[in-house]
Tab-separated table of C-alpha atoms and ligand atoms in Angstrom:
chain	number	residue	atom	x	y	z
Y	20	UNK	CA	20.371	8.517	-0.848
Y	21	UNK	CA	16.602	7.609	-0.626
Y	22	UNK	CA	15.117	6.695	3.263
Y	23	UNK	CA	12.637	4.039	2.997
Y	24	UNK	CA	10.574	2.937	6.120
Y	25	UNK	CA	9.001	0.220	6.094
Y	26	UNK	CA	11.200	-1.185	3.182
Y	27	UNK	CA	11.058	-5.210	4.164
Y	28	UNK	CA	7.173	-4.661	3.789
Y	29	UNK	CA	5.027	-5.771	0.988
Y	30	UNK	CA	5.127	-2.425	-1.159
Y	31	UNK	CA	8.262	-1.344	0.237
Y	32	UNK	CA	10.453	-3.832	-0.877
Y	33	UNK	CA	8.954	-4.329	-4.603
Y	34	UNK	CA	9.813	-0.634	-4.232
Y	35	UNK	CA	13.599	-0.699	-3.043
Y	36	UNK	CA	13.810	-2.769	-6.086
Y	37	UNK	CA	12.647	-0.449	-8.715
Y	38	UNK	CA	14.652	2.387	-6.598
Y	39	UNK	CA	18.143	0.326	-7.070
Y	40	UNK	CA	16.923	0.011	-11.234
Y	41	UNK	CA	16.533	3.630	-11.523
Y	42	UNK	CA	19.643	4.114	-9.791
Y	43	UNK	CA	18.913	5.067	-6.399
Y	44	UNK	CA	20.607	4.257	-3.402
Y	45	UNK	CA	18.336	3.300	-0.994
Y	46	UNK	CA	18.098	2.578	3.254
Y	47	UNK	CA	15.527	1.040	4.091
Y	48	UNK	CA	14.581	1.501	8.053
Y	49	UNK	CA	12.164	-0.996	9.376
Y	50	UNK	CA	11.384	-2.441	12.990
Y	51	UNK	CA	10.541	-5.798	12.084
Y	52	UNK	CA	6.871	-6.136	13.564
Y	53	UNK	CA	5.606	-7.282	10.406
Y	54	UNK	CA	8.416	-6.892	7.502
Y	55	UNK	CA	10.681	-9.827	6.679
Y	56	UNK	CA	14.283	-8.973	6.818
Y	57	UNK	CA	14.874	-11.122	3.723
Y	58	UNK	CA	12.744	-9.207	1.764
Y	59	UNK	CA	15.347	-6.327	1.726
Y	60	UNK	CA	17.221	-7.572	-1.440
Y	61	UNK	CA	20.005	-4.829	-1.520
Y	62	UNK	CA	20.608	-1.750	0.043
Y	63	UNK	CA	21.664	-0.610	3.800
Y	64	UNK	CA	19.443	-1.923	6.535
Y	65	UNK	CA	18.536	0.020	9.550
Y	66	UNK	CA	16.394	-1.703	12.623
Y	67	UNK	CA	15.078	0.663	14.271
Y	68	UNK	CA	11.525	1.405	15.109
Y	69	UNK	CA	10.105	5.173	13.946
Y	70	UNK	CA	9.430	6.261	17.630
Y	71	UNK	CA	12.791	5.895	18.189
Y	72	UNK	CA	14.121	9.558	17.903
Y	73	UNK	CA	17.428	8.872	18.731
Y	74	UNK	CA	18.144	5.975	16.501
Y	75	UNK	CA	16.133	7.850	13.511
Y	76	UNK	CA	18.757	10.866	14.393
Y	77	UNK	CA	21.734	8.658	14.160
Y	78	UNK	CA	20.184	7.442	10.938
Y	79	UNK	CA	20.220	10.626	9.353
Y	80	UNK	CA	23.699	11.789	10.419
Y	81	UNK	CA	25.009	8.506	9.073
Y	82	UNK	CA	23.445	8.664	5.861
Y	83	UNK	CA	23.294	11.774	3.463
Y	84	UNK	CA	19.549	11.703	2.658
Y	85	UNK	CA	17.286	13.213	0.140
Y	86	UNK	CA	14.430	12.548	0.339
Y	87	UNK	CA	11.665	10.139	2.122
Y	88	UNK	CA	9.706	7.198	1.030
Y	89	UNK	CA	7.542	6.623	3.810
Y	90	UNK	CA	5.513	2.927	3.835
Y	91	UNK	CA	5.453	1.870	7.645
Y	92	UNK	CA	2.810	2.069	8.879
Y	93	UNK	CA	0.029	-0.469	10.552
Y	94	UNK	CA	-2.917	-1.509	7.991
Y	95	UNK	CA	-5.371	-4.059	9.274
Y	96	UNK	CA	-8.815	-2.185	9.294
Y	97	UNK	CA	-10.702	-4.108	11.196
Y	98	UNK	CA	-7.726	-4.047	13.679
Y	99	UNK	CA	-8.071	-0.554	13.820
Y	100	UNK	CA	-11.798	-0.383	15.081
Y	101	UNK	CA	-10.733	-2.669	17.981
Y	102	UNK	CA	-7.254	-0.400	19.101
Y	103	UNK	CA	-7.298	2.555	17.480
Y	104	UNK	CA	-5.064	3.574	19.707
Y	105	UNK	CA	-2.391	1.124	18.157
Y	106	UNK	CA	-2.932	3.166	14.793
Y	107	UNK	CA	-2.835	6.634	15.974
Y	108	UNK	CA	0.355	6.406	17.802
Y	109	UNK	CA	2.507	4.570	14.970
Y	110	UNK	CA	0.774	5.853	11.803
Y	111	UNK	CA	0.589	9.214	13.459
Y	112	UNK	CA	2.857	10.223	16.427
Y	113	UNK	CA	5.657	8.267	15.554
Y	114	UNK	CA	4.831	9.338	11.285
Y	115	UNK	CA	4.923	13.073	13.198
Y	116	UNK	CA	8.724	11.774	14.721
Y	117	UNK	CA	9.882	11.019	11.448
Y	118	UNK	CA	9.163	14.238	10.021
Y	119	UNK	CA	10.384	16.128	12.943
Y	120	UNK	CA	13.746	14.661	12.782
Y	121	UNK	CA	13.489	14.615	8.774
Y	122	UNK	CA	13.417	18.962	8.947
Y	123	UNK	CA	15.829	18.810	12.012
Y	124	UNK	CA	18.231	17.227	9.354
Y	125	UNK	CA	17.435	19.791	6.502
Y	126	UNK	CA	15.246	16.927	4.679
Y	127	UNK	CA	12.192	18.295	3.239
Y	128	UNK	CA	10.636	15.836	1.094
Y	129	UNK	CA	9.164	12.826	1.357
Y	130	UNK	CA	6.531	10.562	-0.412
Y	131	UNK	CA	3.533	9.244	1.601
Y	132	UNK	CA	2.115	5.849	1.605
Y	133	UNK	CA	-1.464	6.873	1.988
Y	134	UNK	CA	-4.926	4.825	0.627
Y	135	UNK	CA	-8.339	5.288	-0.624
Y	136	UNK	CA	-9.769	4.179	2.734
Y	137	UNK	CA	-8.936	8.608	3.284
Y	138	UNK	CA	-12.611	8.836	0.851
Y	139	UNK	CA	-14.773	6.497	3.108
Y	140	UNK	CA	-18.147	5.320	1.049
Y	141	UNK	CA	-17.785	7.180	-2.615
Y	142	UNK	CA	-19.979	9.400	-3.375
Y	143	UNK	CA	-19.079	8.766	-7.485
Y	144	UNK	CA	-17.168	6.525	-9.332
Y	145	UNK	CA	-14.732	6.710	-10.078
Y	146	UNK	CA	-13.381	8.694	-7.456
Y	147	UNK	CA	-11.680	11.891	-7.536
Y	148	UNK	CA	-8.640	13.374	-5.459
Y	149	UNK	CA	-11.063	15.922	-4.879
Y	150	UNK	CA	-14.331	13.563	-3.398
Y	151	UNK	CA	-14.781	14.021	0.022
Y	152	UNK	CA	-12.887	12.891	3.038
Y	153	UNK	CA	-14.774	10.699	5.520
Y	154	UNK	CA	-12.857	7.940	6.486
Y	155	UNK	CA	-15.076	5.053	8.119
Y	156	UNK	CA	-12.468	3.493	10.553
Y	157	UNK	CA	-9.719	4.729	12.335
Y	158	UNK	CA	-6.860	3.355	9.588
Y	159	UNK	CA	-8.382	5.424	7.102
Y	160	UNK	CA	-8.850	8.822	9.464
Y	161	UNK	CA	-5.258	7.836	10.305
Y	162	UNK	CA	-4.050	7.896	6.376
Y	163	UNK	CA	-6.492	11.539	6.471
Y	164	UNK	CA	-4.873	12.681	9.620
Y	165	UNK	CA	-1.328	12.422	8.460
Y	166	UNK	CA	-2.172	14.230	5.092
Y	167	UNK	CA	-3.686	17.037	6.562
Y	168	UNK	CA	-0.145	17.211	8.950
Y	169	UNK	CA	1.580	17.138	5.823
Y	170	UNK	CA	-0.319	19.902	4.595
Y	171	UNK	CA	0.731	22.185	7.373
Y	172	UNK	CA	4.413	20.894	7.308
Y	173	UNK	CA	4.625	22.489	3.687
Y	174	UNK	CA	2.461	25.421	4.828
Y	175	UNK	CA	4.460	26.336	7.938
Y	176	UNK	CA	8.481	24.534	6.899
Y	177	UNK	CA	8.219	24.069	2.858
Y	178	UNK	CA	7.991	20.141	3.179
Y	179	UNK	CA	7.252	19.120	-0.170
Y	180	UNK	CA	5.757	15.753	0.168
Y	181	UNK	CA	3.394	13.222	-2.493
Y	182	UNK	CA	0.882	11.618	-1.120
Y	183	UNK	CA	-0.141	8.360	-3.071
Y	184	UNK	CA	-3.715	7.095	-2.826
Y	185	UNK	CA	-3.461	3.468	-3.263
Y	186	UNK	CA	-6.517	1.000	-3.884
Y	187	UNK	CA	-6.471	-2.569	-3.715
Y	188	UNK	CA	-2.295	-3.429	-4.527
Y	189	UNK	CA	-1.458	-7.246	-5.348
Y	190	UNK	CA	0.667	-9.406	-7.184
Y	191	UNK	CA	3.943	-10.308	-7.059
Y	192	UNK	CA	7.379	-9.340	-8.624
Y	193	UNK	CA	7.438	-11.860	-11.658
Y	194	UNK	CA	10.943	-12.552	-11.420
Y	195	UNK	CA	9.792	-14.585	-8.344
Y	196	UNK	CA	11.948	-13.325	-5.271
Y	197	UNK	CA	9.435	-10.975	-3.842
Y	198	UNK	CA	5.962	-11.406	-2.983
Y	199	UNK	CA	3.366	-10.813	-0.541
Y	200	UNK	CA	3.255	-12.611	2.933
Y	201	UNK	CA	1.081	-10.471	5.444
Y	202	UNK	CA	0.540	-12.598	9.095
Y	203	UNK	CA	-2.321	-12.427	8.771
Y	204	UNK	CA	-3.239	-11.700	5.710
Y	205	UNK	CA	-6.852	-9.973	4.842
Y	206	UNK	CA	-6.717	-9.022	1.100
Y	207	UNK	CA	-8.475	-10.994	-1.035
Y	208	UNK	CA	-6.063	-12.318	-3.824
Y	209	UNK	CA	-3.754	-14.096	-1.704
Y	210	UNK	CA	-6.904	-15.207	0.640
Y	211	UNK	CA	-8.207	-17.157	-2.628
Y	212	UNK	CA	-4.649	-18.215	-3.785
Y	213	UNK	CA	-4.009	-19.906	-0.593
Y	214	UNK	CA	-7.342	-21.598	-0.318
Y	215	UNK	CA	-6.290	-22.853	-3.829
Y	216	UNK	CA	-2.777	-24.108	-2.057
Y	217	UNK	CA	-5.113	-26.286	0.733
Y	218	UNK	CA	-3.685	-23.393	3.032
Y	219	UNK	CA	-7.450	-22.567	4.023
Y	220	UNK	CA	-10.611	-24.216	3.548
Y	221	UNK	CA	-12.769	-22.047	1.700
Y	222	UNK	CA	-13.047	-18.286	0.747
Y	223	UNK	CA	-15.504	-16.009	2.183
Y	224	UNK	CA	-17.511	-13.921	0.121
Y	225	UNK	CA	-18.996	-10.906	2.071
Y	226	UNK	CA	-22.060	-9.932	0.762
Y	227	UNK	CA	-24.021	-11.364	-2.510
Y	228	UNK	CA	-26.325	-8.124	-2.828
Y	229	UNK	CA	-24.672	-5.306	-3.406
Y	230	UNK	CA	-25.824	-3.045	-6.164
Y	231	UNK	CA	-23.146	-4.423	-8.686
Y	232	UNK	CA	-23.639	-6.286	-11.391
Y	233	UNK	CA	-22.900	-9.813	-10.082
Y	234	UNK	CA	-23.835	-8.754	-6.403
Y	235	UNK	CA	-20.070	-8.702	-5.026
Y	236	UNK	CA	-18.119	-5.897	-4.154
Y	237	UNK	CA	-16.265	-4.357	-6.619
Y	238	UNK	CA	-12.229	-3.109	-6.185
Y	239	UNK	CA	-9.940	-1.708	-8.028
Y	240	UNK	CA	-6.552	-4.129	-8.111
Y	241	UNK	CA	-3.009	-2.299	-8.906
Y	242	UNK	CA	0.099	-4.052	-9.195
Y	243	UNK	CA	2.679	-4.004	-7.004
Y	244	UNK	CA	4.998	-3.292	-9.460
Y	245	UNK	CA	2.725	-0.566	-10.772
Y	246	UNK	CA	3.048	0.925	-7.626
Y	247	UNK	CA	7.004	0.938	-7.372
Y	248	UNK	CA	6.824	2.657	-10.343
Y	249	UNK	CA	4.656	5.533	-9.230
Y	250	UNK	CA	7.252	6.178	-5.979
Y	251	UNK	CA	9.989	6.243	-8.732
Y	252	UNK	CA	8.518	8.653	-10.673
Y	253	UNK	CA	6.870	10.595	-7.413
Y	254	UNK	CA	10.522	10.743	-6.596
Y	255	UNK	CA	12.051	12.442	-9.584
Y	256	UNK	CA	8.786	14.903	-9.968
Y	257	UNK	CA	9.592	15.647	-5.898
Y	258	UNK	CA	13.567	16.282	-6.697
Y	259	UNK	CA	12.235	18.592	-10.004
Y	260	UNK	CA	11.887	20.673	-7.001
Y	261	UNK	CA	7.649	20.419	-8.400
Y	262	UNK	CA	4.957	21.343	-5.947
Y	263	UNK	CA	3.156	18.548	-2.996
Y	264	UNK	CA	0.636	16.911	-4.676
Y	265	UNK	CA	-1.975	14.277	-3.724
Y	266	UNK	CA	-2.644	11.462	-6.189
Y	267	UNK	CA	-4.823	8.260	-6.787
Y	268	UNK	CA	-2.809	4.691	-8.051
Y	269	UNK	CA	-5.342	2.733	-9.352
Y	270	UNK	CA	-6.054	1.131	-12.624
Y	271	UNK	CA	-9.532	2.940	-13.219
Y	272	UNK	CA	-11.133	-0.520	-13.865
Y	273	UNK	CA	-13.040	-2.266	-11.051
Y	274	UNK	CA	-13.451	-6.370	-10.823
Y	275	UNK	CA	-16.263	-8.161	-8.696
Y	276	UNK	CA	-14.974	-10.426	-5.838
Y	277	UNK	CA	-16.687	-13.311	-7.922
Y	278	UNK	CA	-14.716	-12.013	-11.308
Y	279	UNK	CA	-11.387	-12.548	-8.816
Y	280	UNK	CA	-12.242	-16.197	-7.813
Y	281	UNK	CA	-13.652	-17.374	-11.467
Y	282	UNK	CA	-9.492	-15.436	-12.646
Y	283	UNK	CA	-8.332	-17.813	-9.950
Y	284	UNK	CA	-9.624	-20.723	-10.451
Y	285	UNK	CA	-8.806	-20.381	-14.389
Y	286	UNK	CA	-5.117	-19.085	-13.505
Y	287	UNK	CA	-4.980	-22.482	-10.641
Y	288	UNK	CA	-6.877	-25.172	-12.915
Y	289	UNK	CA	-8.198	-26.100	-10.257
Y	290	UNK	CA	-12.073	-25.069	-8.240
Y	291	UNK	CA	-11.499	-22.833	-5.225
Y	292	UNK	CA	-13.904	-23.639	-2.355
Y	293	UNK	CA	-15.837	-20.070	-1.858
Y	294	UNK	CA	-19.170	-19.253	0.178
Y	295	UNK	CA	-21.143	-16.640	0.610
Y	296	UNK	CA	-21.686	-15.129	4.174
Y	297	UNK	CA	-23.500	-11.819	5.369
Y	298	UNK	CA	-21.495	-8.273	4.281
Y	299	UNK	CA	-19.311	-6.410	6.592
Y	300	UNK	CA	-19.879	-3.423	8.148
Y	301	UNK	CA	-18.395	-0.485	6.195
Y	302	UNK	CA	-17.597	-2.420	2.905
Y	303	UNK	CA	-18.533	-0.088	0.420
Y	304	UNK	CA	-20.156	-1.508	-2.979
Y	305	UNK	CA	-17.416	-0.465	-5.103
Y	306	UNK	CA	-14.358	1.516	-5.077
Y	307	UNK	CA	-12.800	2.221	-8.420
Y	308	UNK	CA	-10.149	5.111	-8.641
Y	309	UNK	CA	-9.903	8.310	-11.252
Y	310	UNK	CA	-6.351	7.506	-12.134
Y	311	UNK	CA	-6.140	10.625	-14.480
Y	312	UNK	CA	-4.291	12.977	-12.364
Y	313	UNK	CA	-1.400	10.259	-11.787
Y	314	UNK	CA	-1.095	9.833	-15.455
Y	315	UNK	CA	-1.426	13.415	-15.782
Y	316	UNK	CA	0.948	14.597	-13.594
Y	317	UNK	CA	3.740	11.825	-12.945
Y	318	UNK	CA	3.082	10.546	-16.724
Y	319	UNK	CA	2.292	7.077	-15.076
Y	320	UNK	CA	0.300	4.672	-16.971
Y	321	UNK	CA	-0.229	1.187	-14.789
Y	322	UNK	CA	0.491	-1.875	-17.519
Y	323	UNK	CA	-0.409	-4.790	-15.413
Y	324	UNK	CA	-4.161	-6.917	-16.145
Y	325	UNK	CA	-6.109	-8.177	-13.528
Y	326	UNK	CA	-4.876	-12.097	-14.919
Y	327	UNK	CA	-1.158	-10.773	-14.814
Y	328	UNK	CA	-1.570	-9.370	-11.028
Y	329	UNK	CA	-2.906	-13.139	-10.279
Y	330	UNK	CA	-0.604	-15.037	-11.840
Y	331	UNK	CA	2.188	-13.241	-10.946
Y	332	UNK	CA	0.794	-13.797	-6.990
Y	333	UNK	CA	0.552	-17.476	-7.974
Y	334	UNK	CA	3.620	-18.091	-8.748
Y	335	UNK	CA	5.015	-16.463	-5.665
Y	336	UNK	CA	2.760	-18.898	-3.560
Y	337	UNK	CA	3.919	-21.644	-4.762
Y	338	UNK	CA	7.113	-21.538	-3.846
Y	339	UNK	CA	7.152	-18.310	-1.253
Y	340	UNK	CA	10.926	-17.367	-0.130
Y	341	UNK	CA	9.607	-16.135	3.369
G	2	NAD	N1	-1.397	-3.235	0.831
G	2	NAD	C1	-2.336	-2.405	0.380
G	2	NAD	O1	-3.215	-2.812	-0.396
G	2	NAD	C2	-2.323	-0.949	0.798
G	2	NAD	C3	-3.377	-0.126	0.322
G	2	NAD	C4	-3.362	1.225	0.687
G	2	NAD	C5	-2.345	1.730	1.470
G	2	NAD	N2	-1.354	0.914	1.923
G	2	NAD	C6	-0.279	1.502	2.741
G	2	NAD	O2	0.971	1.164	2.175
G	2	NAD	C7	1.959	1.007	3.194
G	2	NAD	C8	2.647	-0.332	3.029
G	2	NAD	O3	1.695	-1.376	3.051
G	2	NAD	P1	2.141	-2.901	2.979
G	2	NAD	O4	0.976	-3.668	2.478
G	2	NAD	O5	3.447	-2.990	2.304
G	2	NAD	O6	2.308	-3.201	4.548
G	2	NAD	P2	3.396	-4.101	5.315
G	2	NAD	O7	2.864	-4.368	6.670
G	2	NAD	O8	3.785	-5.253	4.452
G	2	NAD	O9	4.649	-3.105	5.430
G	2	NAD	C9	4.771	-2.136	6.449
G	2	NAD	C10	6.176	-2.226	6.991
G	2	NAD	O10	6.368	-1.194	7.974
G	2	NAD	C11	7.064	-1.749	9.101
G	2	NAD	N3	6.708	-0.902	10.262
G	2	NAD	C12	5.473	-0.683	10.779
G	2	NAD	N4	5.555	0.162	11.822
G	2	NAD	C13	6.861	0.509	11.955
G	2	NAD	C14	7.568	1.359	12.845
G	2	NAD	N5	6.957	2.023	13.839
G	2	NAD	N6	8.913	1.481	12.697
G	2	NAD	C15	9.559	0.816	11.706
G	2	NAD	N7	8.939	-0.014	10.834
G	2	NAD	C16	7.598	-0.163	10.956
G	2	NAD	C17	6.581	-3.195	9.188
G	2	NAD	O11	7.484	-4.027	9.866
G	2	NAD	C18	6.468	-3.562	7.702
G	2	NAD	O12	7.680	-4.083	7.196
G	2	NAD	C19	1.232	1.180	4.529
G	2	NAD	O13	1.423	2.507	4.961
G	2	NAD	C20	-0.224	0.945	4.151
G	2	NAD	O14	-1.082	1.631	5.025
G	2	NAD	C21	-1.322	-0.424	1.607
């Protein structure tokens, strides 16, 4: 059986679904604070917080585990700056509980939700595994942080782990039952789907002058489903009994925030109120991964477009089942 924390989260429950397809049975542990129960379609359920040594012991008695898929984790950057102390203790100390009681249990493998906020402002595009490591904010030292524990975990106890660099994930599973619904939400996709909804009253464009090639910053937007795939296939090259890896998930092809609102507003038929305001601290210009090694290594090719990530999203927020 597969562990996965943080499973009634965005990318953790898109993921418990492409787990059950592949034939995996998964538990998905997750406190609540910002999951939705209903998003755990199948599968056992375990509430229980990741600080919680005891109940995370009980969890792995119960349950004959395998391996690790580890999502939970806090992710609001800006939240970050404000209490890093909020992010240290779950995405760390209680990430450093979980792996305590994972080798006090014999488990030694686990794949780690980590991001490309671990590279801080590129120093090339696309970026590397190998670019240096200077996260900006706390949520991406955290992301850093727990690597480098990682590292030492195999080092000193054999933990074989994958750590996935995600960029910018979005869109929605297109059978329609999952989706994303952050409170509150900060990425851009849903931001300019809901202003399209009447939800909001305009999008906010940060920053008009950026050296790219319409002015806006420039991301690089994986699928969801994309991304369920990589943990599927991170899962099989971990139980290969291969060697800890970290990789990028992204596409490899960058989009302007403008290209995202004129998609939109073609996907929506309708004009999306947008305005531009002054940039944000610490945005970088553009941040567009190297997805080679992924492909390379976990043979994973991402299939979804930019206009299939955004319709997909659309159609969950229309009619959004929590
Ligand atoms: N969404 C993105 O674009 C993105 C990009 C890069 C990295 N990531 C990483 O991917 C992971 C998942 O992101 P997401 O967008 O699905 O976030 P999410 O908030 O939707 O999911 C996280 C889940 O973890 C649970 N959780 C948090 N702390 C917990 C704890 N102490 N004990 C038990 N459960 C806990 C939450 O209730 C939630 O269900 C995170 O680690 C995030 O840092 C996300």
């Amino acid at each position: 059986m597969i562990l996965v924390t943080g499973g009634a989260g965005y990318i953790g429950s898109h993921t418990l679904l492409r787990l059950m397809d592949a034939g995996h049975e998964p538990v998905t542990v997750d406190n609540l604070c910002y999951g939705h129960r209903e998003a755990v379609l199948d599968g056992h359920f375990v509430h229980a917080d990741l600080g919680d040594q005891q109940a995370l012991g009980t969890l792995f008695e119960s349950f004959p585990i395998e391996a690790v898929v580890h999502f939970a984790a806090f992710c609001y950057v800006g939240e970050s700056v404000t209490s890093p102390d909020k992010y240290f203790n779950n995405n760390l100390v209680n990430g450093l509980n979980l792996l305590n009681v994972m080798l006090k249990a014999g488990v030694d493998k686990i794949i780690f939700s980590s991001s490309c906020a671990v590279y801080g402002e590129p120093q090339e595009i696309p970026i590397p595994e190998t670019h240096p490591k200077n996260p900006i904010n706390p949520y991406g030292l955290s992301k850093h942080f727990f690597e480098q524990i990682l590292a030492a975990y195999n080092a000193a106890y054999g933990l074989k782990y994958v750590s996935l660099r995600y960029f910018n994930a979005a869109g929605a599973d297109p059978k329609g039952g999952l989706g994303e619904s952050h409170h509150p939400e900060t990425h851009l996709i849903p931001l300019v789907l809901q202003t399209a909804l009447g939800h909001r009253d305009e999008v906010r464009i940060f920053g008009s002058s950026y050296p790219t090639p319409d002015g806006t910053c420039v991301r690089d937007y994986v699928h969801v489903c994309d991304l369920a795939e990589a943990h599927v296939l991170a899962l099989s090259y971990l139980l290969s009994g291969a060697e800890s890896i970290c990789l990028n998930l992204g596409t490899g092809s960058g989009y302007s925030v403008r290209e995202v609102i004129e998609l939109c507003q073609q996907i929506c038929q309708k004009p999306i109120p947008h305005r531009d305001v002054e940039p944000r601290p610490g945005d970088p210009p553009e941040l567009v991964a190297s997805g080679d090694l992924a492909r390379q290594v976990l043979k994973w090719n991402p299939h979804y477009s930019l206009e299939e990530i955004i319709s997909t999203a659309w159609n969950w927020y229309q009619d959004p089942k929590f």
